[in-house]
Short mmCIF file of C-alpha atoms in Angstrom, two decimals:
data_model
loop_
_atom_site.label_atom_id
_atom_site.label_comp_id
_atom_site.label_asym_id
_atom_site.label_seq_id
_atom_site.Cartn_x
_atom_site.Cartn_y
_atom_site.Cartn_z
CA MET A 1 152.68 -51.13 -119.34
CA ILE A 2 149.05 -52.20 -119.86
CA LEU A 3 146.81 -51.68 -122.86
CA LEU A 4 143.05 -51.93 -122.35
CA LYS A 5 141.37 -52.40 -125.73
CA ASN A 6 137.82 -52.17 -127.02
CA ALA A 7 136.37 -50.50 -123.95
CA THR A 8 133.48 -48.15 -123.38
CA ILE A 9 135.17 -45.35 -121.46
CA PHE A 10 133.71 -43.18 -118.74
CA ASP A 11 136.33 -40.50 -118.04
CA GLY A 12 134.82 -39.13 -114.84
CA GLU A 13 132.46 -36.79 -116.67
CA ASN A 14 131.28 -38.30 -119.94
CA LEU A 15 130.46 -41.79 -121.17
CA GLY A 16 131.92 -42.66 -124.55
CA THR A 17 129.70 -43.84 -127.38
CA ALA A 18 132.27 -45.94 -129.28
CA TYR A 19 134.85 -48.51 -128.29
CA GLU A 20 138.25 -47.04 -127.44
CA ASP A 21 141.62 -48.12 -126.06
CA LEU A 22 143.48 -46.88 -122.99
CA LEU A 23 147.23 -47.19 -122.48
CA LEU A 24 148.72 -47.08 -118.98
CA LYS A 25 152.45 -46.52 -118.75
CA ASP A 26 154.77 -45.66 -115.86
CA GLY A 27 151.83 -45.57 -113.47
CA VAL A 28 149.79 -42.96 -115.34
CA VAL A 29 147.33 -42.67 -118.21
CA ALA A 30 149.54 -42.37 -121.30
CA ARG A 31 147.10 -42.38 -124.23
CA ARG A 32 143.46 -42.78 -125.12
CA GLY A 33 142.31 -43.52 -128.64
CA THR A 34 141.39 -46.17 -131.19
CA ASP A 35 143.58 -48.95 -132.58
CA LEU A 36 146.35 -48.22 -130.09
CA SER A 37 149.38 -50.51 -129.87
CA ALA A 38 152.38 -50.58 -127.60
CA GLU A 39 155.30 -52.96 -127.88
CA GLY A 40 155.75 -55.03 -124.76
CA ALA A 41 152.42 -54.07 -123.20
CA GLU A 42 150.06 -56.53 -121.56
CA VAL A 43 146.92 -56.35 -123.67
CA PHE A 44 143.41 -56.94 -122.32
CA ASP A 45 140.58 -57.03 -124.85
CA LEU A 46 137.57 -55.86 -122.84
CA GLY A 47 134.93 -56.52 -125.47
CA GLY A 48 133.00 -53.35 -124.71
CA LYS A 49 133.17 -53.53 -120.93
CA LEU A 50 133.10 -50.24 -119.07
CA VAL A 51 136.39 -48.57 -118.10
CA CYS A 52 136.18 -45.91 -115.39
CA PRO A 53 138.57 -43.94 -113.21
CA GLY A 54 139.40 -46.06 -110.20
CA PHE A 55 136.50 -46.21 -107.74
CA ILE A 56 136.97 -44.27 -104.48
CA ASP A 57 135.36 -45.09 -101.13
CA LEU A 58 135.57 -42.15 -98.74
CA HIS A 59 134.41 -44.08 -95.67
CA VAL A 60 135.69 -47.47 -94.52
CA HIS A 61 136.60 -48.97 -91.16
CA PHE A 62 139.70 -51.19 -91.09
CA ARG A 63 140.00 -51.45 -87.25
CA ASP A 64 143.74 -50.83 -87.38
CA PRO A 65 145.19 -50.16 -84.84
CA GLY A 66 143.57 -51.98 -81.95
CA TYR A 67 140.97 -54.33 -83.41
CA GLU A 68 142.92 -56.08 -86.15
CA TRP A 69 141.13 -59.40 -85.59
CA ARG A 70 138.05 -57.74 -87.11
CA GLU A 71 139.94 -56.18 -90.03
CA ASN A 72 143.48 -54.93 -90.54
CA THR A 73 144.87 -52.63 -93.19
CA GLU A 74 146.11 -55.50 -95.36
CA SER A 75 142.86 -57.48 -95.36
CA GLY A 76 140.84 -54.29 -95.83
CA ALA A 77 142.96 -53.07 -98.75
CA ARG A 78 142.65 -56.45 -100.45
CA ALA A 79 138.91 -56.51 -99.83
CA ALA A 80 138.62 -53.05 -101.35
CA ALA A 81 140.49 -54.18 -104.46
CA GLY A 82 138.23 -57.23 -104.66
CA GLY A 83 135.24 -54.91 -104.66
CA GLY A 84 136.65 -52.75 -107.46
CA TYR A 85 137.88 -49.87 -105.29
CA THR A 86 141.31 -48.44 -105.98
CA THR A 87 141.34 -45.86 -103.16
CA VAL A 88 139.75 -45.97 -99.71
CA VAL A 89 139.69 -43.53 -96.80
CA THR A 90 139.93 -45.19 -93.39
CA MET A 91 138.08 -43.81 -90.39
CA PRO A 92 140.01 -42.90 -87.21
CA ASN A 93 137.74 -44.49 -84.55
CA THR A 94 140.36 -47.07 -83.66
CA GLU A 95 142.17 -47.86 -80.41
CA PRO A 96 144.16 -45.71 -80.04
CA ALA A 97 142.33 -43.15 -82.13
CA VAL A 98 144.10 -41.67 -85.16
CA ASP A 99 144.64 -38.23 -83.63
CA ASN A 100 148.35 -37.63 -84.28
CA PRO A 101 150.78 -37.62 -87.22
CA VAL A 102 152.63 -40.76 -86.10
CA THR A 103 149.52 -42.92 -86.38
CA VAL A 104 148.67 -41.37 -89.75
CA GLU A 105 152.15 -42.24 -91.01
CA TYR A 106 151.78 -45.77 -89.62
CA LEU A 107 148.57 -46.30 -91.61
CA VAL A 108 150.03 -44.84 -94.81
CA ALA A 109 152.97 -47.24 -94.50
CA ARG A 110 150.70 -50.20 -93.76
CA GLY A 111 148.59 -49.35 -96.78
CA LYS A 112 151.60 -49.26 -99.10
CA LYS A 113 152.84 -52.57 -97.73
CA ALA A 114 149.48 -54.22 -98.46
CA GLY A 115 150.07 -53.74 -102.20
CA ALA A 116 146.38 -53.55 -103.04
CA SER A 117 144.03 -50.56 -103.00
CA ARG A 118 145.48 -47.20 -102.00
CA VAL A 119 144.80 -46.46 -98.32
CA LEU A 120 144.38 -42.82 -97.27
CA PRO A 121 143.76 -42.20 -93.55
CA ALA A 122 141.37 -39.73 -92.00
CA GLY A 123 142.45 -38.10 -88.75
CA CYS A 124 140.35 -37.18 -85.75
CA VAL A 125 138.94 -33.71 -85.22
CA SER A 126 139.44 -33.96 -81.46
CA LYS A 127 142.01 -35.74 -79.34
CA GLY A 128 140.81 -39.22 -78.57
CA ARG A 129 137.50 -38.35 -80.30
CA GLN A 130 136.44 -36.87 -76.98
CA GLY A 131 135.21 -33.55 -78.38
CA LYS A 132 137.20 -31.53 -75.86
CA GLN A 133 140.55 -30.59 -77.38
CA LEU A 134 141.51 -30.05 -81.01
CA ALA A 135 143.74 -32.77 -82.46
CA GLU A 136 146.96 -32.01 -84.34
CA LEU A 137 145.22 -31.15 -87.60
CA ALA A 138 148.08 -29.44 -89.44
CA LEU A 139 150.62 -32.14 -88.58
CA MET A 140 148.20 -34.89 -89.57
CA ALA A 141 147.53 -33.16 -92.88
CA GLU A 142 151.28 -32.99 -93.55
CA SER A 143 151.53 -36.71 -92.77
CA GLY A 144 148.80 -37.68 -95.21
CA ALA A 145 145.39 -37.29 -93.55
CA VAL A 146 142.78 -36.49 -96.21
CA PHE A 147 139.77 -35.80 -93.92
CA PHE A 148 139.21 -34.86 -90.30
CA THR A 149 136.37 -36.62 -88.53
CA ASP A 150 135.31 -38.02 -85.19
CA ASP A 151 133.24 -40.60 -87.08
CA GLY A 152 131.42 -43.10 -84.97
CA ALA A 153 130.06 -40.03 -83.24
CA PRO A 154 129.53 -36.35 -84.08
CA VAL A 155 131.94 -33.67 -82.90
CA SER A 156 130.27 -33.15 -79.55
CA ASP A 157 131.30 -29.53 -78.89
CA ALA A 158 129.98 -26.90 -81.31
CA LYS A 159 132.71 -24.39 -80.48
CA LEU A 160 135.41 -26.98 -81.16
CA LEU A 161 133.73 -27.89 -84.46
CA LYS A 162 133.70 -24.23 -85.48
CA THR A 163 137.41 -23.91 -84.66
CA ALA A 164 138.15 -27.10 -86.61
CA LEU A 165 136.27 -25.77 -89.62
CA LEU A 166 138.41 -22.64 -89.64
CA TYR A 167 141.63 -24.66 -89.44
CA SER A 168 140.48 -27.16 -92.06
CA ARG A 169 139.68 -24.37 -94.52
CA ASP A 170 143.26 -23.12 -94.33
CA LEU A 171 144.65 -26.68 -94.56
CA ASP A 172 142.40 -27.57 -97.52
CA VAL A 173 141.29 -30.77 -95.76
CA ARG A 174 137.56 -31.19 -95.18
CA ILE A 175 135.73 -31.91 -91.98
CA MET A 176 133.58 -35.03 -92.31
CA GLU A 177 130.74 -34.94 -89.80
CA HIS A 178 128.83 -37.98 -88.56
CA PRO A 179 125.37 -36.38 -88.32
CA GLU A 180 123.73 -37.51 -85.10
CA GLU A 181 122.32 -35.87 -81.98
CA PRO A 182 123.18 -38.43 -79.27
CA SER A 183 120.56 -37.22 -76.80
CA LEU A 184 117.90 -38.31 -79.30
CA SER A 185 119.57 -41.46 -80.63
CA ALA A 186 121.07 -42.96 -77.45
CA LYS A 187 120.31 -46.68 -77.02
CA SER A 188 118.25 -46.77 -80.21
CA GLN A 189 118.11 -50.04 -82.13
CA VAL A 190 116.07 -49.31 -85.27
CA ASN A 191 114.44 -46.45 -87.14
CA GLU A 192 111.74 -44.62 -85.26
CA GLY A 193 108.59 -45.61 -87.10
CA ALA A 194 106.82 -48.79 -88.10
CA VAL A 195 109.55 -51.18 -86.94
CA SER A 196 110.12 -49.54 -83.59
CA ALA A 197 106.36 -49.52 -82.99
CA ALA A 198 105.98 -53.18 -83.99
CA SER A 199 109.01 -54.42 -82.07
CA GLY A 200 108.96 -52.22 -79.00
CA MET A 201 112.64 -51.42 -79.54
CA LYS A 202 113.83 -47.83 -79.15
CA GLY A 203 113.80 -45.95 -82.42
CA CYS A 204 116.22 -43.39 -83.78
CA PRO A 205 114.24 -40.41 -85.15
CA ALA A 206 115.09 -38.49 -88.30
CA SER A 207 115.45 -35.42 -86.10
CA ALA A 208 118.60 -36.94 -84.58
CA GLU A 209 120.24 -36.65 -88.00
CA VAL A 210 118.86 -33.36 -89.27
CA ILE A 211 119.56 -31.40 -86.06
CA ASP A 212 123.28 -32.10 -86.36
CA ILE A 213 123.22 -31.37 -90.08
CA GLN A 214 121.60 -27.99 -89.41
CA ARG A 215 124.24 -27.22 -86.80
CA GLY A 216 126.99 -27.98 -89.30
CA ILE A 217 125.34 -25.90 -92.02
CA ILE A 218 125.08 -22.90 -89.72
CA LEU A 219 128.76 -23.19 -88.78
CA SER A 220 129.77 -23.64 -92.41
CA ARG A 221 127.89 -20.48 -93.30
CA GLU A 222 129.47 -18.57 -90.42
CA THR A 223 133.04 -19.72 -91.15
CA ASP A 224 132.80 -20.01 -94.95
CA SER A 225 134.35 -23.47 -94.51
CA PRO A 226 133.50 -26.73 -96.28
CA ILE A 227 131.77 -29.48 -94.32
CA HIS A 228 130.91 -32.97 -95.49
CA PHE A 229 128.07 -35.04 -93.99
CA THR A 230 128.55 -38.77 -94.21
CA HIS A 231 126.02 -41.64 -94.49
CA VAL A 232 123.02 -39.32 -94.71
CA SER A 233 119.94 -41.52 -94.40
CA THR A 234 116.78 -39.41 -94.10
CA GLU A 235 114.59 -37.26 -96.32
CA LEU A 236 114.84 -34.43 -93.77
CA GLY A 237 118.63 -34.58 -93.74
CA ILE A 238 118.84 -34.58 -97.53
CA ASP A 239 116.41 -31.68 -97.79
CA ALA A 240 118.55 -29.58 -95.41
CA ILE A 241 121.67 -30.26 -97.48
CA ARG A 242 119.84 -29.50 -100.72
CA GLN A 243 118.78 -26.09 -99.37
CA ALA A 244 122.31 -25.34 -98.19
CA LYS A 245 123.66 -26.09 -101.66
CA LYS A 246 121.04 -23.84 -103.23
CA GLU A 247 122.32 -21.11 -100.93
CA GLY A 248 125.81 -21.69 -102.34
CA LEU A 249 127.35 -23.03 -99.14
CA PRO A 250 130.33 -25.43 -99.38
CA VAL A 251 128.27 -28.33 -98.01
CA THR A 252 128.59 -31.87 -99.39
CA CYS A 253 127.30 -35.31 -98.46
CA ASP A 254 127.44 -39.01 -99.20
CA VAL A 255 125.04 -41.94 -98.97
CA THR A 256 125.58 -45.68 -98.58
CA PRO A 257 124.61 -48.71 -100.68
CA HIS A 258 122.54 -50.12 -97.83
CA HIS A 259 120.50 -46.95 -97.40
CA LEU A 260 119.93 -46.88 -101.18
CA SER A 261 118.84 -50.52 -101.41
CA LEU A 262 117.30 -51.55 -98.07
CA ASP A 263 114.58 -50.12 -95.85
CA GLU A 264 113.49 -50.76 -92.28
CA THR A 265 111.09 -53.57 -93.25
CA TYR A 266 114.09 -55.85 -93.88
CA VAL A 267 114.63 -55.93 -90.12
CA LEU A 268 111.17 -57.45 -89.67
CA VAL A 269 111.26 -59.74 -92.69
CA SER A 270 114.64 -61.14 -91.59
CA ARG A 271 113.20 -61.81 -88.13
CA PHE A 272 115.61 -59.33 -86.60
CA SER A 273 118.82 -60.57 -88.20
CA SER A 274 121.72 -58.53 -86.86
CA ALA A 275 123.09 -58.34 -90.43
CA TYR A 276 120.58 -55.49 -90.88
CA LYS A 277 121.60 -53.59 -87.76
CA VAL A 278 123.48 -50.44 -88.68
CA ASN A 279 123.97 -46.85 -87.54
CA PRO A 280 122.23 -44.79 -88.82
CA PRO A 281 119.51 -47.43 -89.01
CA LEU A 282 117.75 -48.57 -92.16
CA ARG A 283 115.04 -45.98 -92.73
CA ALA A 284 111.53 -45.84 -94.21
CA ARG A 285 110.82 -46.39 -97.90
CA LYS A 286 110.17 -42.68 -98.39
CA ASP A 287 113.71 -42.00 -97.17
CA VAL A 288 115.16 -44.48 -99.65
CA LYS A 289 113.28 -42.73 -102.45
CA ALA A 290 114.50 -39.35 -101.19
CA LEU A 291 118.10 -40.55 -101.39
CA TRP A 292 117.66 -41.67 -104.99
CA ASP A 293 116.04 -38.31 -105.81
CA ALA A 294 119.08 -36.62 -104.27
CA VAL A 295 121.38 -38.78 -106.37
CA ALA A 296 119.45 -37.68 -109.45
CA ASP A 297 119.41 -33.94 -108.73
CA GLY A 298 123.06 -33.61 -107.69
CA THR A 299 122.56 -33.19 -103.95
CA VAL A 300 124.62 -36.32 -103.24
CA ASP A 301 128.36 -36.05 -103.94
CA ALA A 302 129.53 -39.62 -103.33
CA ILE A 303 128.46 -43.15 -102.53
CA VAL A 304 130.44 -44.71 -99.66
CA THR A 305 130.26 -48.16 -98.09
CA ASP A 306 130.76 -47.32 -94.41
CA HIS A 307 132.28 -50.83 -94.44
CA ALA A 308 132.03 -51.95 -90.81
CA PRO A 309 133.70 -55.35 -90.35
CA TYR A 310 132.86 -57.27 -87.21
CA HIS A 311 133.78 -60.73 -86.01
CA LEU A 312 130.95 -63.27 -86.10
CA ASP A 313 130.88 -63.21 -82.29
CA ASP A 314 129.98 -59.51 -82.45
CA LYS A 315 126.95 -60.13 -84.66
CA ASP A 316 125.74 -63.67 -83.91
CA VAL A 317 123.78 -62.51 -80.88
CA PRO A 318 120.24 -61.18 -80.33
CA PHE A 319 119.53 -58.04 -82.37
CA GLN A 320 119.47 -55.77 -79.30
CA GLU A 321 122.94 -56.97 -78.23
CA ALA A 322 124.62 -56.90 -81.64
CA LEU A 323 127.04 -54.17 -82.69
CA SER A 324 125.90 -51.86 -85.48
CA GLY A 325 127.54 -52.14 -88.87
CA ILE A 326 127.38 -53.72 -92.32
CA ALA A 327 130.38 -55.24 -94.12
CA SER A 328 130.03 -54.66 -97.85
CA LEU A 329 133.29 -53.64 -99.55
CA GLU A 330 133.35 -56.64 -101.87
CA CYS A 331 129.74 -56.44 -103.06
CA SER A 332 128.73 -52.78 -102.62
CA VAL A 333 129.26 -51.71 -106.23
CA ALA A 334 127.16 -54.66 -107.39
CA VAL A 335 124.47 -53.80 -104.82
CA VAL A 336 124.17 -50.26 -106.20
CA LEU A 337 124.23 -51.33 -109.86
CA ASP A 338 121.72 -54.12 -109.24
CA THR A 339 119.37 -51.82 -107.32
CA TRP A 340 119.70 -49.16 -110.01
CA ALA A 341 118.74 -51.65 -112.73
CA LYS A 342 115.87 -53.23 -110.80
CA THR A 343 114.34 -49.83 -109.98
CA GLY A 344 114.19 -48.87 -113.64
CA LYS A 345 117.50 -47.00 -113.89
CA PRO A 346 116.17 -43.86 -112.18
CA VAL A 347 119.31 -41.83 -112.94
CA PRO A 348 121.64 -41.75 -115.95
CA LEU A 349 124.54 -44.19 -115.73
CA GLU A 350 127.03 -41.31 -115.96
CA ARG A 351 125.53 -39.72 -112.85
CA LEU A 352 125.82 -42.95 -110.90
CA LEU A 353 129.43 -43.48 -111.96
CA GLU A 354 130.36 -39.94 -110.94
CA LEU A 355 129.51 -40.84 -107.34
CA PHE A 356 132.22 -43.51 -107.31
CA THR A 357 134.86 -41.50 -109.21
CA SER A 358 135.06 -37.75 -109.85
CA GLY A 359 132.55 -36.94 -107.10
CA PRO A 360 134.54 -38.38 -104.19
CA ALA A 361 137.87 -37.38 -105.78
CA ALA A 362 136.81 -33.71 -105.67
CA LEU A 363 136.38 -33.96 -101.89
CA LEU A 364 139.86 -35.28 -101.17
CA SER A 365 142.80 -33.08 -100.25
CA ARG A 366 144.48 -31.43 -103.22
CA PRO A 367 147.19 -34.04 -104.04
CA TRP A 368 144.53 -36.68 -104.75
CA ARG A 369 141.87 -34.79 -106.72
CA SER A 370 143.15 -36.03 -110.07
CA LEU A 371 142.16 -39.60 -109.12
CA GLY A 372 138.68 -39.14 -110.58
CA SER A 373 139.87 -38.60 -114.15
CA LEU A 374 141.28 -40.58 -117.09
CA LYS A 375 142.96 -37.62 -118.74
CA GLU A 376 146.48 -38.10 -120.03
CA GLY A 377 148.91 -37.81 -117.13
CA ALA A 378 146.32 -38.73 -114.52
CA PRO A 379 147.15 -41.60 -112.14
CA GLY A 380 146.70 -44.99 -113.79
CA ASP A 381 143.84 -45.98 -111.48
CA VAL A 382 141.13 -47.88 -113.34
CA THR A 383 138.02 -49.87 -112.46
CA VAL A 384 136.52 -52.10 -115.15
CA LEU A 385 132.81 -52.93 -114.89
CA ASP A 386 130.80 -55.68 -116.53
CA LEU A 387 127.20 -54.47 -116.33
CA GLU A 388 125.91 -57.82 -117.61
CA ALA A 389 127.79 -60.04 -115.15
CA ILE A 390 125.53 -61.92 -112.73
CA GLN A 391 127.20 -63.35 -109.66
CA ARG A 392 126.25 -64.66 -106.24
CA VAL A 393 127.52 -62.85 -103.14
CA ASP A 394 129.63 -65.40 -101.26
CA VAL A 395 131.23 -64.08 -98.08
CA ASN A 396 133.32 -67.24 -97.81
CA GLN A 397 135.30 -66.05 -100.84
CA TRP A 398 135.97 -62.59 -99.44
CA LYS A 399 139.36 -61.12 -98.68
CA SER A 400 137.79 -59.24 -95.77
CA LYS A 401 137.81 -60.87 -92.35
CA ALA A 402 134.12 -59.97 -91.99
CA ARG A 403 131.54 -62.63 -92.76
CA VAL A 404 128.22 -61.00 -91.82
CA CYS A 405 126.53 -59.33 -94.79
CA PRO A 406 122.82 -58.87 -95.60
CA TRP A 407 123.38 -59.75 -99.28
CA ASP A 408 125.18 -63.03 -98.68
CA GLY A 409 123.76 -65.60 -101.10
CA GLU A 410 121.97 -63.09 -103.33
CA MET A 411 122.45 -62.97 -107.10
CA LEU A 412 123.39 -59.47 -108.24
CA GLN A 413 123.92 -58.04 -111.71
CA GLY A 414 126.75 -55.63 -112.53
CA TRP A 415 130.19 -56.29 -111.07
CA PRO A 416 133.70 -54.87 -111.11
CA VAL A 417 135.91 -57.35 -112.98
CA MET A 418 139.27 -55.58 -112.88
CA ALA A 419 141.02 -52.90 -110.84
CA LEU A 420 144.36 -51.20 -111.37
CA VAL A 421 146.28 -48.85 -109.08
CA GLU A 422 148.94 -46.73 -110.75
CA GLY A 423 148.93 -49.11 -113.71
CA ARG A 424 149.33 -52.19 -111.51
CA VAL A 425 146.64 -54.89 -111.55
CA VAL A 426 145.26 -55.43 -108.04
CA MET A 427 142.16 -57.44 -109.04
CA ASN A 428 141.40 -59.37 -112.20
CA ARG A 429 138.44 -61.61 -112.99
CA LEU A 430 139.09 -61.44 -116.74
CA LYS A 431 141.00 -63.91 -118.85
CA ASP A 432 144.78 -63.69 -118.99
CA PRO A 433 146.17 -60.92 -121.23
CA GLU A 434 146.60 -61.68 -124.90
#
């Protein structure tokens, strides 16, 4: 039993205006009010710090099974807790791919054993992520898969994607599409624009993203099935999703901390540091602004890390040879909060917090949708934020096995200081309980 006292509470929808207390008992939210007491409870006086529903990351890569030296479920779950996340969704582009119920069950069990953040697996849309044959969607859903995706690549066959959308609608598990047209993006290194022109490296055009988004929107309209587009990075892509939402289609999307805080010029300024190489690539400044506008107007449904852990040997090579991906689980919340503050707080704090809590929770399969709330009886998942905390990013202190991060060494303001999963403390940078 844990009692959090003197907190400013964001319940997933509204931000409180006075200090309140929150009691967690038997793994759920038991009471919310003022001057609460509970015999035998561990008491944490938060001094006005911000209490939120546990943060949810819908898109992480833990490399388990097959590439555990880069990240395994245990190190990833602990890294997530260290970053203030209480629930993460792991992508299925592993070796072997997560395309059957046995592998889903394996990952669920590994996540529970880790004893840190909750780990919910996504399953593949197609067998082996080959885009040729539908994977065992219903069986994977029964085993605990909360999304279907061939992430790392789009679903290559439009007919198969349409069939998957129809199945997913009946299973109440969303398709998550990696929006990319490979014929346009193949062998690209950076964004098509100023950096590709200056460097001579092949650029990835915005059209590569928006073409696949338009395909998914058309199929969503035709099947009346939800589709979720992940790590949207361009103004054109966001505009297409905004129009689909205005039409009333069940289309959702997420954006990443790196696409909200970095643009393509960082590649040049860093002298082509592979820490800035990611897919989709860092885009132009107008795209970054478009993403923040989409956060403000409700087009964006969630912020996800796309945490892509690689061994130093994978990244400590010339830019053209490096693998694409940014590791950020343990600093991503701070990156977003710091960027938000430094850009003049362009959206209300409540709106920003929704994208880590109730927004992503609403996109999960039905058993997990209550994670984005602090109502009585909801799971006792809590993230505590200190918006005034200033801390240096130090990858050497990370729980993740990854050590290549573009923010390493930077001072950021606004950090998670405590995380609880089902009333159990999984991260604590506060003083001991009273």
